[in-house]
Coordinates of C-alpha atoms and ligand atoms in Angstrom, one line a residue:
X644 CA 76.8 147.7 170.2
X645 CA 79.0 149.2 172.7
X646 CA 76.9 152.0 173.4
X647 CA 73.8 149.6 174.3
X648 CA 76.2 147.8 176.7
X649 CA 77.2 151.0 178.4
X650 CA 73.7 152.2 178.5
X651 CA 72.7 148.9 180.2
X652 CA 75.3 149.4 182.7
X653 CA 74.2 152.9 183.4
X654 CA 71.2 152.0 184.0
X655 CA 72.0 148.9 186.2
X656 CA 73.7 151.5 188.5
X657 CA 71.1 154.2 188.4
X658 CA 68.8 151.2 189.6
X659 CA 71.0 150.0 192.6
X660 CA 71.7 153.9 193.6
X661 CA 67.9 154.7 193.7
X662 CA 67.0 151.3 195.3
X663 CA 70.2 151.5 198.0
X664 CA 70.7 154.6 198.4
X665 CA 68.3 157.4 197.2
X666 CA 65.2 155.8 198.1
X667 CA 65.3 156.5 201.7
X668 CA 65.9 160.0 201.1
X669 CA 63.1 160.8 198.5
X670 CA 60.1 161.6 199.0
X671 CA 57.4 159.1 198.0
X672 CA 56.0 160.5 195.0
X673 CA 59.0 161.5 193.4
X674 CA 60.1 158.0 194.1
X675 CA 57.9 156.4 192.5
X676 CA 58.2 159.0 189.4
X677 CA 61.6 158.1 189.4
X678 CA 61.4 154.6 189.6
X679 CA 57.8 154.8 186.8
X680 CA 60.9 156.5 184.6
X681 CA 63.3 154.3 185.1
X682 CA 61.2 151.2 184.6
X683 CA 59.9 153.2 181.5
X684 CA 63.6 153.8 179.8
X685 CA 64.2 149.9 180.5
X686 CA 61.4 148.6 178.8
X687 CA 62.3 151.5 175.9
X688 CA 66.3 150.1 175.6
X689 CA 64.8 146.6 176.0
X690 CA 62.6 147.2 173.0
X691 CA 65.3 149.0 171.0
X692 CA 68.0 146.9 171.3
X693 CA 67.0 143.5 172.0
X694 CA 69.0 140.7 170.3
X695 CA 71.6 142.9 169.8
X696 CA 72.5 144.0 173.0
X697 CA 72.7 140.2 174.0
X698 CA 74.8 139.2 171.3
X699 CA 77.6 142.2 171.6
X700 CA 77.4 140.9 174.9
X701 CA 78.6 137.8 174.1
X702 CA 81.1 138.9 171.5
X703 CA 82.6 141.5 173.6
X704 CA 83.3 139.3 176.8
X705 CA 81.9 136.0 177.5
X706 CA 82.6 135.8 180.7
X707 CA 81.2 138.8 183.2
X708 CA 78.6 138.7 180.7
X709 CA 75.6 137.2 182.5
X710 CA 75.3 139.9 185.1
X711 CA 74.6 142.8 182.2
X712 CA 72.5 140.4 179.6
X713 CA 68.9 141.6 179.2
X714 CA 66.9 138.3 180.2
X715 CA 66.5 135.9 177.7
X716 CA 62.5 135.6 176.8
X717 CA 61.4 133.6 178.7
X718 CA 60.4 129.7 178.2
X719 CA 57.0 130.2 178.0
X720 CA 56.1 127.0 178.9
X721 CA 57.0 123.8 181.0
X722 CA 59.0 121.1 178.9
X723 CA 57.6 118.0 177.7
X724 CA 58.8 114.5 179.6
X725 CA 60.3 114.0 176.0
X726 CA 61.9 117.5 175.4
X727 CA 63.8 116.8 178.5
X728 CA 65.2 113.6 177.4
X729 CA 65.8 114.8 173.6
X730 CA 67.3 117.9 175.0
X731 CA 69.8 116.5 177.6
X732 CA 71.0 113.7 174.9
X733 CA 71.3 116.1 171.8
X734 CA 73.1 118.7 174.3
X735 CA 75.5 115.6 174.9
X736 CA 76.1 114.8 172.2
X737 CA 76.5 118.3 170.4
X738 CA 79.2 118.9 173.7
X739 CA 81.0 115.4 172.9
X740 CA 84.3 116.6 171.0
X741 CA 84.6 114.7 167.8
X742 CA 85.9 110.8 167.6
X743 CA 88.9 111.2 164.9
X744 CA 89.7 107.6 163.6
X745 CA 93.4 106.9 162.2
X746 CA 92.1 106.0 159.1
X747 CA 88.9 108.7 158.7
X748 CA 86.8 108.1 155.9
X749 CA 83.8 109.7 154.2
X750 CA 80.7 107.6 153.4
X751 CA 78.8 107.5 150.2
X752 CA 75.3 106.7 150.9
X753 CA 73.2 106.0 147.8
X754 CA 69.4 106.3 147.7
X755 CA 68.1 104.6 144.4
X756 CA 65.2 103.1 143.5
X757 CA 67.5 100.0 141.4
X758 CA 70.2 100.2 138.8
X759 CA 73.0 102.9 139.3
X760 CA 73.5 104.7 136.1
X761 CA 76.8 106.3 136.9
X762 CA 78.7 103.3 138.7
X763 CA 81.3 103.5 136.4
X764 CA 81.5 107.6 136.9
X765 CA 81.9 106.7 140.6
X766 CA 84.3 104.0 139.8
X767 CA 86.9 106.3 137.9
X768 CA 86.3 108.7 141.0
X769 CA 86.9 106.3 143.8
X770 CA 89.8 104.5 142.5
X771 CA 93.3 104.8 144.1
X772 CA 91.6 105.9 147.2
X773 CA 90.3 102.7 148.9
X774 CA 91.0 103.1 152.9
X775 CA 89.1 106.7 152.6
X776 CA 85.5 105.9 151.6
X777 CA 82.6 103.5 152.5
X778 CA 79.5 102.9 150.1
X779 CA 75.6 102.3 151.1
X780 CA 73.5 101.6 148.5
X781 CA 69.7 101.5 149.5
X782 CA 68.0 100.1 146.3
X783 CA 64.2 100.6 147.3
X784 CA 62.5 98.2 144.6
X785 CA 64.7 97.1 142.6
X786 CA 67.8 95.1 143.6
X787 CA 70.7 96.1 141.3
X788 CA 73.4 94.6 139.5
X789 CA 76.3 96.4 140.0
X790 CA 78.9 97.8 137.4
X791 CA 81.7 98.6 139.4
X792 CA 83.7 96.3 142.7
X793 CA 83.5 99.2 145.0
X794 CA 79.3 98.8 144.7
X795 CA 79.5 95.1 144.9
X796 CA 77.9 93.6 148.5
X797 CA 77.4 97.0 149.8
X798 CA 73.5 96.8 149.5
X799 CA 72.0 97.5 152.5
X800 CA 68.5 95.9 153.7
X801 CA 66.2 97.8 152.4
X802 CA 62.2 98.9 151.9
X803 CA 60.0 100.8 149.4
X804 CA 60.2 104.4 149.3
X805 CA 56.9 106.5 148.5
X806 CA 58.4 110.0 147.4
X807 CA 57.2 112.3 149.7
X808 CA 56.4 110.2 152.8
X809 CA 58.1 109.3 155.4
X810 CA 59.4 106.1 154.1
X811 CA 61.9 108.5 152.1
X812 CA 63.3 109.5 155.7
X813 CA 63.5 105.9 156.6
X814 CA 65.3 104.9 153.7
X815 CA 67.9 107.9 154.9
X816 CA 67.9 106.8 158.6
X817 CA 68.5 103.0 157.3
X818 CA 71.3 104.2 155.8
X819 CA 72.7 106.4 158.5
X820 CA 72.1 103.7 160.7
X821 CA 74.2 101.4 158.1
X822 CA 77.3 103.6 157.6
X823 CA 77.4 104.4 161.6
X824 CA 78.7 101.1 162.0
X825 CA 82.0 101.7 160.5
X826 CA 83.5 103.9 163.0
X827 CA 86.2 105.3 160.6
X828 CA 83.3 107.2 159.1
X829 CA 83.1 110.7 159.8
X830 CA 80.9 112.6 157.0
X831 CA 77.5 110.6 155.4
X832 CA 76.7 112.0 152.2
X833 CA 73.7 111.2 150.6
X834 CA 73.2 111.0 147.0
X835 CA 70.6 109.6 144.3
X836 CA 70.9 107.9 141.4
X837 CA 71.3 110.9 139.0
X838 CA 73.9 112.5 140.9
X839 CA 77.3 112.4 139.5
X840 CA 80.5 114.0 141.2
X841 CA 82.0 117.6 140.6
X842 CA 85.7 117.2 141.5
X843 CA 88.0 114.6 142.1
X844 CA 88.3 112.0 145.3
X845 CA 90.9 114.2 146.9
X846 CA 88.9 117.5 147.1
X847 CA 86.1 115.9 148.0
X848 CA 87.8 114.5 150.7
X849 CA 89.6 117.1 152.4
X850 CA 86.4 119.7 151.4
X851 CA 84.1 117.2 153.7
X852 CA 86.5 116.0 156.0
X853 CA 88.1 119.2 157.4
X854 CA 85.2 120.9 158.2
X855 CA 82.9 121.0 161.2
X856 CA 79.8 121.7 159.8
X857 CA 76.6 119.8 157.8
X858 CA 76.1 120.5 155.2
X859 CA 72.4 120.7 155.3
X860 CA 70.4 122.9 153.1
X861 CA 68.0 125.1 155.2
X862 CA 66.2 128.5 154.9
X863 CA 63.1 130.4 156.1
X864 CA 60.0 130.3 153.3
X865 CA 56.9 131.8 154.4
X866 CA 55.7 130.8 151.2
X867 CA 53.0 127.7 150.6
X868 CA 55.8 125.3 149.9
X869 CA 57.7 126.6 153.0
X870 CA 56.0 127.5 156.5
X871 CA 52.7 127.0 154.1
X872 CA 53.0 123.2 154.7
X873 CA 53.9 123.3 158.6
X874 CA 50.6 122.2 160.6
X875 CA 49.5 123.5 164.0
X876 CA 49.3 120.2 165.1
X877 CA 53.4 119.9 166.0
X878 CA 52.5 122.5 168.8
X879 CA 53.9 122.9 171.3
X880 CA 57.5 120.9 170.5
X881 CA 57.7 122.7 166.5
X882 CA 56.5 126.1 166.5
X883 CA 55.8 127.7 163.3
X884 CA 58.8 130.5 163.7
X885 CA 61.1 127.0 163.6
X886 CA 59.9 125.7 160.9
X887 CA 62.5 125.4 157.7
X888 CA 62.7 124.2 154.2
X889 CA 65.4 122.6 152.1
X890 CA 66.4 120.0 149.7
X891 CA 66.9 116.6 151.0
X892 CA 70.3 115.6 150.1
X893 CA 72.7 116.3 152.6
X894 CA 76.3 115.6 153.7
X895 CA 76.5 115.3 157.6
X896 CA 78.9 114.8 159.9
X897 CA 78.9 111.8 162.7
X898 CA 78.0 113.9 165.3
X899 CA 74.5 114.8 163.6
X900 CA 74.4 111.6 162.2
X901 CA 74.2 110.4 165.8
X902 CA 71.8 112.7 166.7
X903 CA 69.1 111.5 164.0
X904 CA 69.7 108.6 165.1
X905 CA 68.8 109.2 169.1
X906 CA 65.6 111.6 168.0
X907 CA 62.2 110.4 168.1
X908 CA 60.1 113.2 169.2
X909 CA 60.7 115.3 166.3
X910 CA 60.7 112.7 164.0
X911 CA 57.1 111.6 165.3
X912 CA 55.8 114.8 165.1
X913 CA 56.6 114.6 161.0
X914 CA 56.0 111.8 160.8
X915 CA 52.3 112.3 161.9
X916 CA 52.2 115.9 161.0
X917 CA 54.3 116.5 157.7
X918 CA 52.8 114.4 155.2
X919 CA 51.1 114.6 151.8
X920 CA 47.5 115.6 152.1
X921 CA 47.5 116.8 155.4
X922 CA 44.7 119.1 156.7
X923 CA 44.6 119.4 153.0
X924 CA 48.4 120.6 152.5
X925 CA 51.2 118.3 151.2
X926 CA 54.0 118.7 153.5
X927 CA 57.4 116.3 152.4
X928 CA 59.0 115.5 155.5
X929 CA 62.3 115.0 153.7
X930 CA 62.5 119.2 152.7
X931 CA 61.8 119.8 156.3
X932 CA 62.5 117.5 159.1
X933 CA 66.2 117.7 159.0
X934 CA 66.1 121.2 158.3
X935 CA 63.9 121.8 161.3
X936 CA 65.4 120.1 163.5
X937 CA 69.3 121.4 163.1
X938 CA 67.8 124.8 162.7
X939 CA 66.4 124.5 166.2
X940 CA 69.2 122.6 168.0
X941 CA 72.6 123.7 166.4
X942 CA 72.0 126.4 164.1
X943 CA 75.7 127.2 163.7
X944 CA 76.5 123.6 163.1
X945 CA 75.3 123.4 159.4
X946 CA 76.3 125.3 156.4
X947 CA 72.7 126.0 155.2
X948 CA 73.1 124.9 151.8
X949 CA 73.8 121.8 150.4
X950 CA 76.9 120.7 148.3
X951 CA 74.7 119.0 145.8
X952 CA 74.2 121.3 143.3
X953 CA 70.5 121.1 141.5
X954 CA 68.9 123.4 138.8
X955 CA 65.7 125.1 139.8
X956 CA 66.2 128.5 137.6
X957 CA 63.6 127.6 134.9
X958 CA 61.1 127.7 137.8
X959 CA 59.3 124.4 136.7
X960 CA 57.8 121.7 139.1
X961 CA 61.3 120.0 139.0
X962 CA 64.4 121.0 137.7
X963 CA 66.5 121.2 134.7
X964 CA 67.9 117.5 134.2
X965 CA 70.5 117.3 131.9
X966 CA 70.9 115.2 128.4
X967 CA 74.0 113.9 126.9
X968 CA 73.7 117.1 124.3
X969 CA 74.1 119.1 127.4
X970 CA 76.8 117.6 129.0
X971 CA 80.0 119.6 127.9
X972 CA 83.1 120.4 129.9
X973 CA 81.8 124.0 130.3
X974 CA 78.7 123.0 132.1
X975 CA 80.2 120.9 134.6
X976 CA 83.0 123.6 135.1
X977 CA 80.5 126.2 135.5
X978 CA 78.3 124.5 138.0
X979 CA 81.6 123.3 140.0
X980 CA 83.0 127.1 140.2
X981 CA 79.6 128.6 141.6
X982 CA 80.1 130.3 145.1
X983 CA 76.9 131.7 146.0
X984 CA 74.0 129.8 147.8
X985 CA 70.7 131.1 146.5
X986 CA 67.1 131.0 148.0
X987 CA 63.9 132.1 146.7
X988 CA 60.6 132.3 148.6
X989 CA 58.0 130.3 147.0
X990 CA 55.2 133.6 148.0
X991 CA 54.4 136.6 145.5
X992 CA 57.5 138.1 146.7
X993 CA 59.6 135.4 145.6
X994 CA 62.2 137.1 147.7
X995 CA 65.7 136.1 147.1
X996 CA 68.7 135.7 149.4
X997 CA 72.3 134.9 147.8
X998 CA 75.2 133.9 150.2
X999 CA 78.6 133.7 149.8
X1000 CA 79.5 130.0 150.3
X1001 CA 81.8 130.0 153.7
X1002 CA 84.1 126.4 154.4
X1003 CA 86.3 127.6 157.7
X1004 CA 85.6 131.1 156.9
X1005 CA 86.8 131.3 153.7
X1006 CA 85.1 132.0 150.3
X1007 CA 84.7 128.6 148.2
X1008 CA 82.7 126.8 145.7
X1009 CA 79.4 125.8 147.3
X1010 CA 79.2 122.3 145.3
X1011 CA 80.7 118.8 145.3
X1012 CA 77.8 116.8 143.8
X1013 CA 75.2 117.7 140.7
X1014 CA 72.3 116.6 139.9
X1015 CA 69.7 115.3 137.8
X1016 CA 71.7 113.8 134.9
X1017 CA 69.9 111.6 132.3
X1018 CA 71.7 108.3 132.3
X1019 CA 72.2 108.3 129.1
X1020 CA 74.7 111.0 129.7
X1021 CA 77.1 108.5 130.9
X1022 CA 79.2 107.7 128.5
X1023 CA 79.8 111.8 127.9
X1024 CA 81.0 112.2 132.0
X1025 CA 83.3 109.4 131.6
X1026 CA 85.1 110.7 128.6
X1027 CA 85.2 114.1 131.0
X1028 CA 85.6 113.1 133.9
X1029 CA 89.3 113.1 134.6
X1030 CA 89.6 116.5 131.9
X1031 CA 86.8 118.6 134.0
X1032 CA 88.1 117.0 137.6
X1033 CA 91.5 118.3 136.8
X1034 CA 92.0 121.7 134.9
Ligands
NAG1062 C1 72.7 129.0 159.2 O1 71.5 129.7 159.4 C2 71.2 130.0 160.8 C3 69.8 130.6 160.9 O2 69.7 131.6 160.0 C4 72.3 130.8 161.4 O3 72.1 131.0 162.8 C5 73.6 130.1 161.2 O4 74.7 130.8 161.7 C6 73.9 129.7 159.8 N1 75.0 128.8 159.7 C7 76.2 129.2 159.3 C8 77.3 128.2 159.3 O5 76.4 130.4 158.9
NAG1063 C1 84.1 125.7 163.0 O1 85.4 126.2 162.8 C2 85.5 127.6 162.6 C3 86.9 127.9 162.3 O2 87.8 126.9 162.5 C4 85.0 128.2 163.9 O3 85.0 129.6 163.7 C5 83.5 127.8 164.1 O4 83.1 128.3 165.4 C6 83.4 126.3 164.2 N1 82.0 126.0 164.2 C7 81.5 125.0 165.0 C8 80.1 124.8 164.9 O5 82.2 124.4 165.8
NAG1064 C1 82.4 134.1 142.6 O1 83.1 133.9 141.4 C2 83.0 135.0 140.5 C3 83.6 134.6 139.2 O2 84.1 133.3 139.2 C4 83.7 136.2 141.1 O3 83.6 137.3 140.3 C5 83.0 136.5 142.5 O4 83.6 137.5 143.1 C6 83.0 135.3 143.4 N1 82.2 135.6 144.5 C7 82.5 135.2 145.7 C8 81.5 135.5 146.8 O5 83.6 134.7 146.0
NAG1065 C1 89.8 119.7 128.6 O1 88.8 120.4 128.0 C2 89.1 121.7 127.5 C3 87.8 122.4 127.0 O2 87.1 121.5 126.2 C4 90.1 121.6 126.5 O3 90.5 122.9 126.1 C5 91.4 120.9 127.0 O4 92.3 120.7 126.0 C6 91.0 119.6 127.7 N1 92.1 119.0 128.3 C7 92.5 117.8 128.3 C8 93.6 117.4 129.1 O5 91.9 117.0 127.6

């Protein structure tokens, strides 16, 4: 890295010396050689070393960088009216340092279509800890009748939910939208009725709340059920090199939060343009929109994987879902000491990419949250619960 720095520079000055100095003494056809070469070698480094150069530029000093930087490329076209706007507020708001309440609290946003199967799980974890959490429940057909006080009253208006449209990232922003209220709220996780919890309140707790990341699952696929389903039609805003994939449930902090809520372009451009059946694809906004979107305006800001933990290893059309038979204190221990993110490419390839998971730069387990549990396994997590949550 140093060396393409130092090469830059010695090249810088080998331009000023032949444009300042030498240039009146040359000859014009050697001139020109020189400067034909020069040019040349440029456009060579620039073509060797291109991202790199800039980014040991900015590692190596931040400040008198600017002057040596090769040029960025260029924006190779004018902004929209609306990428303006969406820019200059995300910016904001990505700049704004975060709002810490006295009393912070993490908020447990559930996406169901009725009854809660593992109220009582949630119950068990919840209790003890009542200033430090806030529940959403968005119950799209069927109004449920809640097991457990801390569920009570905390149904929020809601509408139907078609899995795969847009509704689905309706239902999310509804509840976004719901929990942003409290301002003592700092993370939103989202969950679904067959998720169940990995580890006790506290870990939870301090694993969300002392972080500054999302945790937003998000990787590149050029396969059909990755950049496959993105449509030409969200030119110019979405280009195909943005595009990303990624489960839907997330855990995000207020900042984003805020930040789904202020966007409209990009959600309108999903909205129209990432839907089942479309120039006869089925894009699911919900495995891309979010993922998009952070992917092009804070990349560094989310975690890329998601702390909900979900089997997809039998490589079916959905994934493993577990039965009471299968619930045992070794499964639940095994899927909370995983550490690696993994992400397969849906082409022939079906190129994989495993990743360390990273919280404030240090190796832990990736997952807070599992799913799909059968509800009848209920009865088998409560017994558990407070053996796998503690050894
Ligand atoms: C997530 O992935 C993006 C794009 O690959 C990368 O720039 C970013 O650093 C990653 N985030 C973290 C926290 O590593
Ligand atoms: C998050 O914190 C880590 C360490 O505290 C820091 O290295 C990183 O830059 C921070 N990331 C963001 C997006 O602020
Ligand atoms: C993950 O855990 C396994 C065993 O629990 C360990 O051998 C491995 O080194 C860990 N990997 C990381 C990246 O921490
Ligand atoms: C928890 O489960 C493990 C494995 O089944 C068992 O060895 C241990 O005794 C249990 N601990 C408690 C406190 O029940």
């Amino acid at each position: 890295m140093k060396t393409a720095r130092a090469w830059q520079l010695g090249i810088r000055d080998l331009l000023i010396m032949s444009g300042s100095r030498q240039r009146p003494h040359l000859k014009r056809p050697i001139w020109i050689i020189v400067l034909v070469s020069l040019v040349s070698i440029f456009l060579l480094g620039a073509y060797v070393y291109p991202p790199r150069s800039t980014t040991a530029c900015y590692i190596l000093s931040s400040r008198g960088c600017t002057m040596f930087e090769l040029p960025q490329t260029p924006p190779s076209r004018e902004l929209t009216d609306n990428e303006n706007i969406a820019q200059v507020v995300f910016k904001e708001l990505l700049k704004a340092p975060p709002v810490r309440s006295k009393s912070p609290k993490i908020a447990f946003m559930f996406l169901t279509p009725g009854a809660l199967p593992f109220e009582k799980l949630w119950d068990k974890f919840f209790h003890g800890h009542e200033e430090r959490f806030s529940v959403y429940v968005h119950a799209s057909s069927e109004k449920p009748v809640h097991a457990s006080s801390y569920f009570v009253g905390r149904d929020i208006h809601s509408d139907k939910v078609a899995w795969g449209k847009i509704s689905m990232l309706d239902a999310e922003k509804r509840l976004l939208a719901h929990a942003l209220q409290d301002p003592d709220n700092q993370q939103f996780v989202l969950l679904s009725d067959s998720c169940v919890p990995l580890h006790n309140f506290d870990y939870v707790y301090s694993y969300l709340m002392y972080t500054n990341v999302s945790y937003i699952d998000c990787f590149e696929d050029p396969g059909p059920h990755g950049s496959g389903r993105y449509s030409e039609h969200m030119m110019p805003e979405v280009e195909k090199k943005d595009f990303r994939k990624g489960a839907q449930w997330f855990s995000m902090k207020r900042q984003h939060a805020l930040i789904v809520m202020a966007d409209n372009l990009y959600y309108t451009k999903f909205k129209l343009y990432c839907k089942p059946n479309m120039d006869g694809r089925n894009c699911y906004a919900d495995e891309h929109y979010l993922q998009t979107l952070f992917n092009m305006i804070d990349p560094g800001g989310i975690a890329n994987w998601s702390v909900t933990h979900v089997d997809w290893s039998e490589g079916k059309w959905h994934p493993k879902a577990y039965r009471a038979q299968d619930v045992t204190f070794e499964l639940l221990k095994s899927i909370a000491s995983v550490n690696e993110s993994v992400h397969v490419t849906s082409n022939e390839k079906k190129k994989e990419t495993v990743e360390a998971c990273m919280w404030n730069g240090m190796k832990r387990p990736c997952y807070l949250f599992a799913r799909k549990f059968y509800p009848e396994t209920v009865d088998r997590l409560l017994d558990l619960f407070s053996n796998y949550t503690t050894v």
